[in-house]
Amino acid sequence: MTAPTVLPVRSRRRGLATLARLGVATLLVGVATGLAVLLLVWIVHTLEHLVWGHEEGPFLDGLPYPSVWWLPIVTVGGTGVVAALGWYLLRRFGRRIATVEQGVDGARMPWWETLADTVIQVGAVALGASIGKEVAPRELSAMASSKVVRWFRLDARWGRILIASAAGAGLAAVYNVPLAGALFAVEILLAQFSVGAAVVALVVSTIATLVARPLVGDGSLYSIGSVEVNASLIVAAILIGPLMGWGATSFAVVTKKLARFRPEGWKLLVVLPLTFTAVGVLGAVFPLILGNGRALATAGFDLSQPALLLIALAVLKYVATALSLGSGAIGGTLQPSVAIGAALGAAAAAGWAFVWPGADGTALAVVAASAFLASNMRAPFTAIALIIEFTNTGFDLLLPIFLAVAGSLAASKLTSRESLRPFAPIDPARP
């Protein structure tokens, strides 16, 4: 008479056991991701202070400008030689390195090759290469989490969710943006919403962010004061959104097309050092274009440079990043996109002041950065969360940001019918 109750009891026990394994695995993935980010951030800080100095200033991550004019040429050019050799050896003798997207889909991510690849990426950014550093923490975190998934023998569904959550948490921890990291995992990597995925992504992002705080800190990436929203800013946001959409679409198209012609083999050993040296030459004159873009974005948000110079710096950053990624470098476009958008937005604010005075220049720079990033990432909610957490502006700018992002995406969509149809959303990490 008790037989019918045996199976449900066993089923519940198996369910509880699976839930327990998932809970422990989630905890371990969060901790592993935080430790991975700590390693990469330590490498960045060590190299930056070793080469550029310990004083505070507007360069890279708050460092002083190069002490001598030729230092960017030698440093970035030398970085090109070392990075080209490292990536050449990895591709020639190492196991194939899977992208984060491939790892989420179940591809094996080799341990040593992935670690070496990510160290080269962040090392290059620390030494001035004009590429985003956000690919590295996502990649290393996804690799570490894939090992945890296999150790706990989780099924394919939960394994996919955990690896995506770890990749998002890598982004969250390196920039102290836990909400944006979770949204990145759900909106971009998983591309579908479920309560279980949201819970896991939020937990992993939170744990990783807390673990990485000793080096990353608990403040926002950019220091933005109070901003005012008025009618002038609202109209400016409506007008600037489509302009940022077209600019971001152009950036995505150019970067994607250049990526198709990335040099391989011995050509990488020639093209990448030459490109990095050329970027170093530009950086000797315009140091704000070097690095992942934080310095240029700060200049835009602080309104610390003349409008014409900001436009020139945005164009140079666009060119330097696209050419660097097209020459064989591995990296992202997230922070470069924020930098380009912020610089253009600050410059537009100076011009808009003659048309309708009263719009807060810093606010318009934040709005423009949101619009540019949203179209480049093809992920509006993640982009909005990133900018809000980057600048700690809370809900103050939500209305103009929403309007600008909507206009940006509409303009990008109209453009993409002709120019982006063959391409995936751009943030390439691999050829």
Short mmCIF file of C-alpha atoms in Angstrom, two decimals, residues 106-324:
data_model
loop_
_atom_site.label_atom_id
_atom_site.label_comp_id
_atom_site.label_asym_id
_atom_site.label_seq_id
_atom_site.Cartn_x
_atom_site.Cartn_y
_atom_site.Cartn_z
CA GLY A 106 29.15 23.83 -24.21
CA ALA A 107 32.52 24.15 -25.95
CA ARG A 108 35.54 23.28 -23.83
CA MET A 109 37.60 26.25 -22.71
CA PRO A 110 41.25 25.19 -22.16
CA TRP A 111 42.70 26.30 -18.86
CA TRP A 112 46.24 27.52 -19.59
CA GLU A 113 45.55 28.93 -23.03
CA THR A 114 42.59 30.94 -21.76
CA LEU A 115 44.55 32.24 -18.78
CA ALA A 116 47.47 33.29 -21.01
CA ASP A 117 45.12 34.95 -23.50
CA THR A 118 43.37 37.01 -20.83
CA VAL A 119 46.64 38.08 -19.21
CA ILE A 120 47.89 39.33 -22.59
CA GLN A 121 44.65 41.26 -23.10
CA VAL A 122 44.66 43.13 -19.79
CA GLY A 123 48.43 43.62 -19.94
CA ALA A 124 48.09 45.29 -23.33
CA VAL A 125 45.36 47.62 -22.05
CA ALA A 126 47.40 48.54 -18.96
CA LEU A 127 50.31 49.49 -21.22
CA GLY A 128 48.15 51.73 -23.38
CA ALA A 129 46.64 49.60 -26.15
CA SER A 130 43.40 51.15 -27.43
CA ILE A 131 41.09 48.18 -26.79
CA GLY A 132 38.47 47.30 -24.19
CA LYS A 133 39.55 45.06 -21.33
CA GLU A 134 36.10 43.63 -20.55
CA VAL A 135 36.50 40.52 -22.71
CA ALA A 136 39.27 39.13 -20.49
CA PRO A 137 37.36 38.88 -17.18
CA ARG A 138 34.33 37.44 -18.97
CA GLU A 139 36.50 34.86 -20.71
CA LEU A 140 38.49 33.80 -17.66
CA SER A 141 35.36 33.64 -15.50
CA ALA A 142 33.47 31.56 -18.05
CA MET A 143 36.40 29.15 -18.28
CA ALA A 144 36.62 28.74 -14.49
CA SER A 145 32.87 28.22 -14.19
CA SER A 146 32.88 25.61 -16.93
CA LYS A 147 35.24 23.53 -14.79
CA VAL A 148 32.90 23.88 -11.80
CA VAL A 149 29.94 22.81 -13.94
CA ARG A 150 31.76 19.64 -14.97
CA TRP A 151 32.89 18.88 -11.42
CA PHE A 152 29.29 19.04 -10.16
CA ARG A 153 27.92 17.23 -13.23
CA LEU A 154 25.15 19.74 -13.72
CA ASP A 155 22.80 19.21 -16.61
CA ALA A 156 23.13 21.20 -19.84
CA ARG A 157 20.50 23.80 -18.95
CA TRP A 158 21.94 24.78 -15.59
CA GLY A 159 25.47 24.49 -16.89
CA ARG A 160 24.68 26.99 -19.62
CA ILE A 161 23.07 29.36 -17.12
CA LEU A 162 26.02 29.16 -14.72
CA ILE A 163 28.65 29.78 -17.39
CA ALA A 164 26.71 32.75 -18.79
CA SER A 165 26.22 34.09 -15.26
CA ALA A 166 29.94 33.80 -14.57
CA ALA A 167 30.78 35.71 -17.75
CA GLY A 168 28.35 38.45 -16.76
CA ALA A 169 29.75 38.43 -13.23
CA GLY A 170 33.25 38.93 -14.63
CA LEU A 171 32.02 42.15 -16.20
CA ALA A 172 30.18 43.03 -12.99
CA ALA A 173 33.17 42.50 -10.72
CA VAL A 174 35.77 44.33 -12.81
CA TYR A 175 33.63 47.50 -12.97
CA ASN A 176 31.53 47.11 -9.77
CA VAL A 177 28.29 46.87 -11.76
CA PRO A 178 26.42 43.82 -10.37
CA LEU A 179 23.03 44.59 -11.93
CA ALA A 180 24.50 45.22 -15.38
CA GLY A 181 26.54 42.03 -15.16
CA ALA A 182 23.46 39.97 -14.42
CA LEU A 183 21.54 41.67 -17.24
CA PHE A 184 24.43 41.00 -19.61
CA ALA A 185 24.21 37.29 -18.84
CA VAL A 186 20.44 37.12 -19.31
CA GLU A 187 19.90 39.61 -22.14
CA ILE A 188 22.96 38.92 -24.30
CA LEU A 189 24.46 35.51 -23.52
CA LEU A 190 21.29 33.56 -22.70
CA ALA A 191 18.99 35.76 -24.82
CA GLN A 192 15.96 34.54 -22.89
CA PHE A 193 14.47 35.27 -19.50
CA SER A 194 13.63 32.79 -16.77
CA VAL A 195 13.33 33.28 -13.04
CA GLY A 196 15.95 30.62 -12.35
CA ALA A 197 18.47 32.22 -14.70
CA ALA A 198 17.83 35.67 -13.22
CA VAL A 199 18.33 34.42 -9.66
CA VAL A 200 21.56 32.60 -10.49
CA ALA A 201 22.92 35.55 -12.50
CA LEU A 202 22.17 38.03 -9.72
CA VAL A 203 23.68 35.81 -7.01
CA VAL A 204 26.87 35.11 -8.98
CA SER A 205 27.30 38.80 -9.90
CA THR A 206 26.80 39.87 -6.30
CA ILE A 207 29.26 37.35 -4.87
CA ALA A 208 31.91 38.07 -7.52
CA THR A 209 31.58 41.83 -7.01
CA LEU A 210 32.02 41.49 -3.25
CA VAL A 211 35.04 39.19 -3.62
CA ALA A 212 36.73 41.62 -6.05
CA ARG A 213 36.10 44.73 -3.93
CA PRO A 214 39.51 44.76 -2.16
CA LEU A 215 41.10 45.91 -5.44
CA VAL A 216 38.16 47.22 -7.46
CA GLY A 217 36.62 49.26 -4.64
CA ASP A 218 32.97 49.96 -3.91
CA GLY A 219 32.59 53.29 -5.71
CA SER A 220 31.30 54.01 -9.19
CA LEU A 221 33.72 54.03 -12.12
CA TYR A 222 33.07 57.72 -12.87
CA SER A 223 32.46 60.51 -10.37
CA ILE A 224 29.41 62.42 -11.56
CA GLY A 225 27.92 65.22 -9.49
CA SER A 226 24.26 66.10 -9.30
CA VAL A 227 22.64 66.74 -12.67
CA GLU A 228 19.50 68.63 -13.63
CA VAL A 229 16.87 67.45 -16.10
CA ASN A 230 15.00 70.19 -17.94
CA ALA A 231 13.23 70.77 -21.24
CA SER A 232 16.46 71.71 -23.01
CA LEU A 233 18.10 68.43 -22.01
CA ILE A 234 15.05 66.40 -23.04
CA VAL A 235 15.00 67.90 -26.54
CA ALA A 236 18.77 67.50 -26.86
CA ALA A 237 18.46 63.83 -25.87
CA ILE A 238 15.81 63.27 -28.54
CA LEU A 239 18.03 64.86 -31.19
CA ILE A 240 21.31 63.24 -30.18
CA GLY A 241 19.95 59.68 -29.95
CA PRO A 242 19.79 59.00 -33.72
CA LEU A 243 23.20 60.59 -34.24
CA MET A 244 24.72 58.22 -31.68
CA GLY A 245 22.88 55.31 -33.31
CA TRP A 246 24.39 56.04 -36.70
CA GLY A 247 27.83 56.55 -35.19
CA ALA A 248 27.66 53.32 -33.19
CA THR A 249 26.43 51.37 -36.20
CA SER A 250 29.33 52.71 -38.23
CA PHE A 251 31.74 51.72 -35.47
CA ALA A 252 30.28 48.22 -35.35
CA VAL A 253 30.39 47.78 -39.13
CA VAL A 254 33.96 49.01 -39.50
CA THR A 255 35.22 46.90 -36.58
CA LYS A 256 33.45 43.82 -37.86
CA LYS A 257 34.72 44.23 -41.41
CA LEU A 258 38.29 44.79 -40.28
CA ALA A 259 38.02 41.70 -38.07
CA ARG A 260 37.39 39.63 -41.19
CA PHE A 261 40.87 40.51 -42.44
CA ARG A 262 42.78 40.00 -39.22
CA PRO A 263 46.34 38.87 -39.97
CA GLU A 264 47.32 35.32 -39.10
CA GLY A 265 50.61 33.48 -38.80
CA TRP A 266 53.74 35.51 -39.41
CA LYS A 267 51.69 38.45 -40.67
CA LEU A 268 50.40 38.98 -37.11
CA LEU A 269 54.00 39.47 -35.96
CA VAL A 270 54.36 42.36 -38.40
CA VAL A 271 50.95 44.04 -38.57
CA LEU A 272 50.09 44.17 -34.86
CA PRO A 273 53.37 45.82 -33.71
CA LEU A 274 53.17 48.36 -36.54
CA THR A 275 49.56 49.21 -35.67
CA PHE A 276 50.28 49.52 -31.96
CA THR A 277 53.30 51.71 -32.71
CA ALA A 278 51.12 53.99 -34.85
CA VAL A 279 48.61 54.18 -31.99
CA GLY A 280 51.49 55.01 -29.65
CA VAL A 281 52.54 57.87 -31.95
CA LEU A 282 49.00 59.27 -31.80
CA GLY A 283 49.00 58.72 -28.06
CA ALA A 284 52.18 60.73 -27.65
CA VAL A 285 50.26 63.74 -28.95
CA PHE A 286 46.80 62.81 -27.65
CA PRO A 287 47.34 60.58 -24.59
CA LEU A 288 43.62 60.45 -23.76
CA ILE A 289 43.01 58.02 -26.65
CA LEU A 290 45.20 55.36 -25.06
CA GLY A 291 43.90 52.53 -22.89
CA ASN A 292 40.39 51.17 -22.77
CA GLY A 293 38.71 54.59 -22.92
CA ARG A 294 38.16 55.46 -19.27
CA ALA A 295 40.37 58.57 -19.48
CA LEU A 296 38.55 59.96 -22.51
CA ALA A 297 35.13 59.20 -21.02
CA THR A 298 36.15 61.00 -17.83
CA ALA A 299 37.19 64.03 -19.88
CA GLY A 300 33.77 63.98 -21.53
CA PHE A 301 31.84 63.67 -18.29
CA ASP A 302 33.98 66.34 -16.58
CA LEU A 303 33.76 68.73 -19.55
CA SER A 304 37.49 69.28 -19.05
CA GLN A 305 38.46 69.61 -22.72
CA PRO A 306 37.39 72.01 -25.50
CA ALA A 307 34.56 70.81 -27.74
CA LEU A 308 36.63 70.63 -30.93
CA LEU A 309 39.34 68.65 -29.17
CA LEU A 310 36.73 66.22 -27.79
CA ILE A 311 35.41 65.61 -31.32
CA ALA A 312 38.95 64.97 -32.57
CA LEU A 313 39.66 62.62 -29.66
CA ALA A 314 36.43 60.69 -30.30
CA VAL A 315 37.37 60.22 -33.96
CA LEU A 316 40.90 59.17 -33.05
CA LYS A 317 39.60 56.72 -30.45
CA TYR A 318 37.22 55.26 -33.04
CA VAL A 319 40.08 54.80 -35.52
CA ALA A 320 42.64 53.53 -32.99
CA THR A 321 40.28 50.92 -31.53
CA ALA A 322 38.99 49.68 -34.87
CA LEU A 323 42.50 49.36 -36.32
CA SER A 324 43.86 47.69 -33.18
#
